[in-house]
Amino acid sequence: MRHELTELEGITLGWIRGHEPATPYAVRVQFEQSPSSRFTGSAGAIYPLMRRLEKRGLLASEPTATGRRTGRAYRVTPEGTRALRAWLKSPLEPADMFTIDPLRTRVLYLQHLGPAERDAWVDKAERCLREQLALISDYEALHADDPFHRLANDNARRETRARLAWIRAVRAALS
Amino acid sequence: MRHELTELEGITLGWIRGHEPATPYAVRVQFEQSPSSRFTGSAGAIYPLMRRLEKRGLLASEPTATGRRTGRAYRVTPEGTRALRAWLKSPLEPADMFTIDPLRTRVLYLQHLGPAERDAWVDKAERCLREQLALISDYEALHADDPFHRLANDNARRETRARLAWIRAVRAALS
DNA sequence: CCGCTCATGTAACTGGTTACATGATTTA
DNA sequence: TAAATCATGTAACCAGTTACATGAGCGG
């Protein structure tokens, strides 16, 4: 009885649970409108993933037809709910939760850019972080009703603010 | 002339530039002692990667022998330096820099846990974040001399602190 | 000499992306 | 009715992981 889920599987399962019955396309749209770039929500990922979860007994599907179109709509099975709950609780080992910040890795080797290039880099980074704050607010407006979405959004905002404060510290340190 | 590098390639190239001539094993050790869990620095990743970069002309290798052991030590070519600099400057599109926080995705679906389970989850998350702060300090001590490392470390510390503040806000919101 | 760690690799797998193919429905 | 876009899927590829194989050197 394997219950381990990848991050994408966990998120998908969680989303479907709240939007049953859900087609793969609906899941895809959801991923595309999210400002996160970790997953594209490409068809090539979602369709096989959902069939995979069904084969594992975590999803069950019924055929749907809008007009003459064929397709399948999925629901989370009790087994799937159990897997979702296990996923929610599980991977909280300290090692697993190190955040990945592409800015952080790049600053490690910033010595290989000239002073002017470094300044340009820092400026651009700060601009991008500001834009991101705006994107976060936009996205938040879409889900103002869901308190859990608001909490997740608060996380994104706080992290982005911390990175902004940091990038300003970087600028100060470089000059 | 393709100059695009994956994150792992960029980091590897940057590290080698500062530690020439470097063996794949030395690169591996470096990754293992880093507190980040994004890359394991497994042999299966590093050895092929470095050969790949050599074939692209970004690394050059000389055979080395400690005792009767055979092996190769690598240096970054001028072409490799150019690629490194391009990588440092390039992927700062807003979309690319969204941070991945496994806590954030999980909180989205926390509604599927009971109140007691949620509390336990929040407690564990907070404990892990605290441990991480300690890990960050340990790691910082290893590189106290390198100002760029210190900046990167400052980033990790600020983000972790922001996440800690957030998780406390989550606890407050849940009760 | 036995076992441990150092060091170099390879092979099979996996999860996700890109790019493509195709048919249905809506809109100009 | 032509073009756009909605919706469902497949195939080829790719970077990185896991697990394994192997041999050198070293300490008990």
Coordinates of C-alpha atoms (C1' of nucleotides) in Angstrom, one line a residue:
Chain A
M1 CA 0.0 0.0 0.0
R2 CA 2.2 2.9 -1.3
H3 CA 0.9 6.2 -0.1
E4 CA 3.8 8.5 -1.0
L5 CA 2.9 11.3 -3.3
T6 CA 5.1 13.7 -5.2
E7 CA 4.5 17.3 -4.7
L8 CA 2.5 17.6 -7.9
E9 CA 0.4 14.6 -7.0
G10 CA -0.3 16.0 -3.6
I11 CA -1.4 19.4 -4.9
T12 CA -3.5 17.8 -7.6
L13 CA -5.2 15.5 -5.2
G14 CA -5.9 18.3 -2.8
W15 CA -7.3 20.5 -5.5
I16 CA -9.6 17.8 -6.9
R17 CA -10.9 17.1 -3.4
G18 CA -12.3 20.6 -3.3
H19 CA -13.6 20.6 -6.9
E20 CA -15.2 17.3 -7.6
P21 CA -15.8 16.1 -10.2
A22 CA -12.8 17.5 -11.9
T23 CA -11.5 17.1 -15.4
P24 CA -7.8 17.1 -16.2
Y25 CA -8.3 20.2 -18.1
A26 CA -9.7 22.1 -15.1
V27 CA -6.7 21.0 -13.1
R28 CA -4.4 22.3 -15.8
V29 CA -6.1 25.7 -15.9
Q30 CA -5.7 26.0 -12.2
F31 CA -2.0 25.5 -12.5
E32 CA -1.7 27.9 -15.3
Q33 CA -3.3 30.7 -13.4
S34 CA -1.2 30.2 -10.3
P35 CA 1.8 32.6 -10.2
S36 CA 4.1 29.8 -9.1
S37 CA 6.5 28.5 -11.8
R38 CA 7.4 25.3 -10.2
F39 CA 4.9 23.4 -12.3
T40 CA 3.6 24.3 -15.8
G41 CA 0.6 22.0 -15.4
S42 CA 1.3 20.8 -18.9
A43 CA -1.1 18.3 -20.4
G44 CA 1.8 15.9 -20.6
A45 CA 2.1 15.9 -16.8
I46 CA -1.5 16.1 -15.7
Y47 CA -3.3 13.5 -17.9
P48 CA -0.8 10.7 -17.1
L49 CA -0.7 11.7 -13.5
M50 CA -4.4 11.5 -13.0
R51 CA -4.6 8.1 -14.8
R52 CA -1.7 7.0 -12.5
L53 CA -3.6 8.0 -9.4
E54 CA -6.7 6.2 -10.6
K55 CA -4.7 3.0 -11.2
R56 CA -3.4 3.4 -7.6
G57 CA -7.0 3.7 -6.4
L58 CA -6.7 7.2 -5.2
L59 CA -9.0 8.7 -7.8
A60 CA -12.1 7.3 -9.5
S61 CA -13.4 8.5 -12.8
E62 CA -16.6 8.7 -14.6
P63 CA -17.0 9.4 -18.3
T64 CA -18.3 12.8 -19.1
A65 CA -19.6 14.3 -22.3
T66 CA -20.1 18.0 -22.9
G67 CA -22.0 17.8 -26.2
R68 CA -20.3 15.1 -28.3
R69 CA -16.9 15.5 -26.5
T70 CA -15.6 12.5 -24.6
G71 CA -13.6 12.7 -21.5
R72 CA -13.3 11.7 -17.9
A73 CA -14.1 13.5 -14.6
Y74 CA -12.4 12.4 -11.5
R75 CA -13.2 12.1 -7.8
V76 CA -11.0 11.4 -4.8
T77 CA -11.7 8.0 -3.3
P78 CA -11.6 7.4 0.5
E79 CA -8.2 5.8 -0.1
G80 CA -7.2 9.0 -2.0
T81 CA -8.3 11.1 1.0
R82 CA -6.2 9.0 3.3
A83 CA -3.2 9.5 0.9
L84 CA -3.8 13.2 0.8
R85 CA -3.9 13.5 4.6
A86 CA -0.7 11.4 4.9
W87 CA 1.0 13.7 2.3
L88 CA -0.2 16.8 4.2
K89 CA 1.4 15.5 7.4
S90 CA 4.5 13.8 6.2
P91 CA 7.4 15.6 4.7
L92 CA 8.3 18.0 7.3
E93 CA 11.9 16.9 7.9
P94 CA 14.2 19.9 8.3
A95 CA 16.2 18.9 5.2
D96 CA 13.1 18.7 3.0
M97 CA 12.0 22.3 3.7
F98 CA 15.0 24.3 2.6
T99 CA 13.6 26.9 0.3
I100 CA 15.1 27.3 -3.2
D101 CA 16.0 30.8 -4.1
P102 CA 17.7 31.3 -7.4
L103 CA 18.8 34.7 -6.3
R104 CA 20.7 33.1 -3.4
T105 CA 22.6 30.7 -5.5
R106 CA 23.6 33.4 -7.9
V107 CA 24.8 35.8 -5.3
L108 CA 27.3 33.2 -4.3
Y109 CA 29.2 33.7 -7.6
L110 CA 28.5 37.4 -8.1
Q111 CA 32.2 38.0 -7.7
H112 CA 32.5 37.0 -11.4
L113 CA 30.6 40.0 -12.5
G114 CA 32.1 43.5 -12.7
P115 CA 30.8 46.2 -10.3
A116 CA 28.5 47.8 -12.9
E117 CA 27.1 44.4 -13.8
R118 CA 26.5 43.6 -10.2
D119 CA 24.6 46.8 -9.7
A120 CA 22.5 46.1 -12.7
W121 CA 21.8 42.6 -11.4
V122 CA 20.7 43.9 -8.0
D123 CA 18.5 46.5 -9.6
K124 CA 16.8 43.9 -11.9
A125 CA 16.3 41.5 -9.0
E126 CA 14.7 44.2 -6.9
R127 CA 12.4 45.2 -9.8
C128 CA 11.4 41.6 -10.3
L129 CA 10.6 41.1 -6.6
R130 CA 8.4 44.2 -6.6
E131 CA 6.6 42.9 -9.6
Q132 CA 6.1 39.6 -7.8
L133 CA 4.5 41.4 -4.9
A134 CA 2.0 42.8 -7.4
L135 CA 1.3 39.4 -8.9
I136 CA 0.7 38.0 -5.4
S137 CA -1.9 40.7 -4.7
D138 CA -3.6 40.0 -8.0
Y139 CA -3.7 36.3 -7.3
E140 CA -5.0 36.9 -3.8
A141 CA -7.9 38.8 -5.1
L142 CA -9.0 35.7 -7.0
H143 CA -9.3 33.7 -3.8
A144 CA -10.2 36.3 -1.2
D145 CA -13.0 33.9 0.1
D146 CA -10.8 31.0 1.0
P147 CA -9.0 31.5 4.3
F148 CA -6.4 28.8 3.6
H149 CA -5.6 30.5 0.3
R150 CA -5.2 33.7 2.2
L151 CA -2.7 32.1 4.5
A152 CA -0.7 30.6 1.7
N153 CA -0.7 34.0 0.0
D154 CA 0.5 35.6 3.2
N155 CA 3.4 33.2 3.1
A156 CA 4.3 34.2 -0.4
R157 CA 4.1 37.9 0.5
R158 CA 6.2 37.6 3.6
E159 CA 8.9 35.6 1.9
T160 CA 9.0 38.1 -1.0
R161 CA 9.2 41.0 1.4
A162 CA 12.1 39.3 3.2
R163 CA 13.9 38.8 -0.1
L164 CA 13.4 42.5 -0.9
A165 CA 14.9 43.5 2.4
W166 CA 17.7 41.1 1.7
I167 CA 18.4 42.4 -1.8
R168 CA 18.7 45.9 -0.4
A169 CA 21.2 44.6 2.1
V170 CA 23.1 43.1 -0.8
R171 CA 23.2 46.4 -2.5
A172 CA 24.5 48.1 0.6
A173 CA 27.1 45.4 1.1
L174 CA 28.4 45.7 -2.5
S175 CA 29.0 49.4 -2.3
Chain B
M1 CA 26.6 28.3 -29.5
R2 CA 24.2 27.3 -26.7
H3 CA 25.1 28.9 -23.4
E4 CA 22.1 28.1 -21.3
L5 CA 22.8 26.2 -18.2
T6 CA 20.6 24.4 -15.7
E7 CA 20.7 25.5 -12.1
L8 CA 22.9 22.6 -11.2
E9 CA 25.3 23.3 -14.1
G10 CA 25.5 26.9 -13.1
I11 CA 26.3 26.2 -9.5
T12 CA 28.8 23.6 -10.4
L13 CA 30.6 25.8 -12.9
G14 CA 30.7 28.7 -10.4
W15 CA 32.1 26.4 -7.7
I16 CA 34.7 24.9 -9.9
R17 CA 35.9 28.4 -11.0
G18 CA 36.8 29.1 -7.4
H19 CA 38.4 25.7 -6.7
E20 CA 40.5 24.7 -9.7
P21 CA 41.4 22.1 -10.6
A22 CA 38.4 20.3 -9.2
T23 CA 37.5 16.6 -9.3
P24 CA 33.9 15.5 -9.5
Y25 CA 34.2 14.0 -6.1
A26 CA 35.2 17.4 -4.6
V27 CA 32.1 18.9 -6.2
R28 CA 30.0 16.1 -4.7
V29 CA 31.3 16.6 -1.2
Q30 CA 30.5 20.3 -1.5
F31 CA 26.9 19.6 -2.4
E32 CA 26.6 17.1 0.4
Q33 CA 27.7 19.5 3.1
S34 CA 25.4 22.2 1.9
P35 CA 22.2 22.4 3.9
S36 CA 20.1 22.8 0.8
S37 CA 18.2 19.7 -0.3
R38 CA 17.5 20.7 -3.8
F39 CA 20.3 18.6 -5.2
T40 CA 21.8 15.5 -3.7
G41 CA 25.0 16.0 -5.6
S42 CA 24.8 12.3 -6.4
A43 CA 27.5 10.7 -8.5
G44 CA 25.0 9.9 -11.1
A45 CA 24.3 13.6 -11.6
I46 CA 27.8 15.1 -11.2
Y47 CA 30.0 12.8 -13.3
P48 CA 27.9 12.9 -16.4
L49 CA 27.3 16.6 -15.9
M50 CA 31.0 17.5 -15.9
R51 CA 31.7 15.4 -18.9
R52 CA 28.8 17.1 -20.6
L53 CA 30.2 20.5 -19.8
E54 CA 33.6 19.4 -21.1
K55 CA 32.0 18.3 -24.4
R56 CA 30.4 21.7 -24.7
G57 CA 33.8 23.3 -24.2
L58 CA 32.9 24.9 -20.9
L59 CA 35.3 22.7 -18.9
A60 CA 38.7 21.3 -19.7
S61 CA 40.1 18.3 -17.9
E62 CA 43.5 16.9 -17.1
P63 CA 44.1 13.4 -15.9
T64 CA 45.1 13.2 -12.2
A65 CA 46.4 10.3 -10.3
T66 CA 46.7 10.1 -6.5
G67 CA 48.8 7.0 -6.1
R68 CA 47.6 4.5 -8.7
R69 CA 44.1 6.0 -8.9
T70 CA 43.0 7.4 -12.2
G71 CA 40.7 10.3 -12.5
R72 CA 40.2 13.7 -14.0
A73 CA 40.4 17.2 -12.6
Y74 CA 38.6 20.0 -14.3
R75 CA 39.1 23.7 -15.0
V76 CA 36.7 26.3 -16.4
T77 CA 37.6 27.4 -19.9
P78 CA 37.3 31.0 -21.0
E79 CA 34.1 29.9 -22.8
G80 CA 33.0 28.4 -19.6
T81 CA 33.5 31.7 -17.8
R82 CA 31.4 33.4 -20.4
A83 CA 28.7 30.9 -19.9
L84 CA 28.9 31.3 -16.1
R85 CA 28.5 35.1 -16.4
A86 CA 25.6 34.7 -18.8
W87 CA 23.9 32.3 -16.4
L88 CA 24.5 34.7 -13.5
K89 CA 22.8 37.5 -15.3
S90 CA 20.1 35.7 -17.1
P91 CA 17.1 34.1 -15.6
L92 CA 15.6 36.9 -13.6
E93 CA 12.2 36.9 -15.1
P94 CA 9.6 37.4 -12.4
A95 CA 8.0 34.1 -13.2
D96 CA 11.3 32.2 -12.7
M97 CA 11.9 33.4 -9.2
F98 CA 8.9 32.3 -7.4
T99 CA 10.1 30.5 -4.3
I100 CA 8.9 27.0 -3.6
D101 CA 7.8 26.5 -0.1
P102 CA 6.4 23.0 0.7
L103 CA 4.7 24.5 3.8
R104 CA 2.8 27.0 1.6
T105 CA 1.4 24.3 -0.6
R106 CA 0.4 22.2 2.3
V107 CA -1.4 24.9 4.2
L108 CA -3.7 25.3 1.1
Y109 CA -5.2 21.9 1.9
L110 CA -4.9 21.9 5.7
Q111 CA -8.7 21.9 5.9
H112 CA -8.6 18.2 5.4
L113 CA -6.9 17.7 8.7
G114 CA -8.7 17.8 12.0
P115 CA -8.1 20.7 14.5
A116 CA -5.7 18.6 16.6
E117 CA -3.8 17.4 13.6
R118 CA -3.5 20.9 12.3
D119 CA -2.0 22.1 15.6
A120 CA 0.5 19.2 15.5
W121 CA 1.4 20.1 12.0
V122 CA 2.0 23.8 12.9
D123 CA 4.1 22.8 15.9
K124 CA 6.2 20.5 13.9
A125 CA 6.7 23.0 11.1
E126 CA 7.8 25.6 13.6
R127 CA 10.2 23.2 15.2
C128 CA 11.7 22.3 11.8
L129 CA 12.1 26.0 11.0
R130 CA 14.0 26.6 14.2
E131 CA 16.3 23.7 13.5
Q132 CA 16.9 25.1 10.1
L133 CA 18.0 28.4 11.6
A134 CA 20.5 26.5 13.6
L135 CA 21.7 24.6 10.5
I136 CA 22.2 27.9 8.7
S137 CA 24.3 29.2 11.5
D138 CA 26.5 26.1 11.5
Y139 CA 26.9 26.3 7.8
E140 CA 27.8 30.0 8.0
A141 CA 30.6 29.3 10.4
L142 CA 32.2 27.1 7.6
H143 CA 32.4 30.1 5.2
A144 CA 32.8 33.0 7.5
D145 CA 35.6 34.3 5.3
D146 CA 33.7 34.6 2.0
P147 CA 31.6 37.7 1.9
F148 CA 29.4 36.3 -0.9
H149 CA 28.7 33.2 1.1
R150 CA 27.7 35.5 4.0
L151 CA 25.3 37.3 1.8
A152 CA 23.8 34.0 0.6
N153 CA 23.5 32.9 4.2
D154 CA 21.8 36.1 5.2
N155 CA 19.2 35.4 2.5
A156 CA 18.5 31.9 3.9
R157 CA 18.3 33.3 7.4
R158 CA 15.9 36.1 6.5
E159 CA 13.7 33.8 4.5
T160 CA 13.5 31.3 7.4
R161 CA 12.7 34.0 9.9
A162 CA 9.9 35.2 7.6
R163 CA 8.6 31.7 7.4
L164 CA 8.7 31.4 11.2
A165 CA 6.8 34.6 11.6
W166 CA 4.3 33.3 9.1
I167 CA 3.8 30.0 10.8
R168 CA 3.0 31.8 14.0
A169 CA 0.4 33.8 12.1
V170 CA -1.0 30.6 10.8
R171 CA -1.3 29.2 14.4
A172 CA -3.1 32.4 15.4
A173 CA -5.4 32.2 12.5
L174 CA -6.3 28.6 13.1
S175 CA -7.4 29.1 16.7
Chain C
dC1 C1' 43.8 -9.6 6.5
dC2 C1' 39.3 -7.5 7.5
dG3 C1' 36.5 -3.9 7.1
dC4 C1' 35.9 1.0 6.4
dT5 C1' 36.0 5.1 3.9
dC6 C1' 37.7 7.4 -0.3
dA7 C1' 36.8 7.8 -5.1
dT8 C1' 35.1 6.8 -9.8
dG9 C1' 31.9 5.5 -12.3
dT10 C1' 27.4 3.1 -14.7
dA11 C1' 22.4 1.6 -15.5
dA12 C1' 17.7 1.8 -14.8
dC13 C1' 14.2 4.5 -13.6
dT14 C1' 11.2 8.6 -12.9
dG15 C1' 8.6 12.7 -12.9
dG16 C1' 7.9 16.4 -15.5
dT17 C1' 8.5 19.5 -20.0
dT18 C1' 8.1 20.5 -24.9
dA19 C1' 6.1 19.8 -28.9
dC20 C1' 2.9 17.8 -31.5
dA21 C1' -1.7 15.8 -33.3
dT22 C1' -6.5 16.0 -33.4
dG23 C1' -11.3 16.9 -32.9
dA24 C1' -15.2 20.0 -30.9
dT25 C1' -17.1 24.4 -30.0
dT26 C1' -17.5 29.2 -30.3
dT27 C1' -17.0 33.6 -32.5
dA28 C1' -16.2 36.9 -36.3
Chain D
dT1 C1' -17.5 29.1 -43.2
dA2 C1' -13.0 30.3 -41.5
dA3 C1' -10.3 31.3 -37.6
dA4 C1' -9.7 31.0 -32.8
dT5 C1' -9.8 28.5 -28.8
dC6 C1' -11.4 24.7 -25.8
dA7 C1' -10.2 20.1 -24.6
dT8 C1' -8.0 15.6 -24.8
dG9 C1' -4.4 13.3 -25.5
dT10 C1' 0.6 11.1 -27.1
dA11 C1' 5.7 10.7 -28.0
dA12 C1' 10.2 12.1 -27.5
dC13 C1' 13.2 14.0 -24.6
dC14 C1' 15.8 15.4 -20.3
dA15 C1' 17.9 16.3 -15.9
dG16 C1' 18.5 14.3 -11.7
dT17 C1' 17.9 10.2 -8.3
dT18 C1' 18.6 5.6 -6.6
dA19 C1' 21.0 1.7 -6.5
dC20 C1' 24.7 -0.7 -7.8
dA21 C1' 29.7 -2.2 -9.1
dT22 C1' 34.4 -1.6 -8.4
dG23 C1' 38.9 -0.7 -6.8
dA24 C1' 42.4 2.0 -3.9
dG25 C1' 44.2 3.1 0.4
dC26 C1' 44.2 2.9 5.3
dG27 C1' 43.4 1.7 10.3
dG28 C1' 42.4 -2.0 13.5

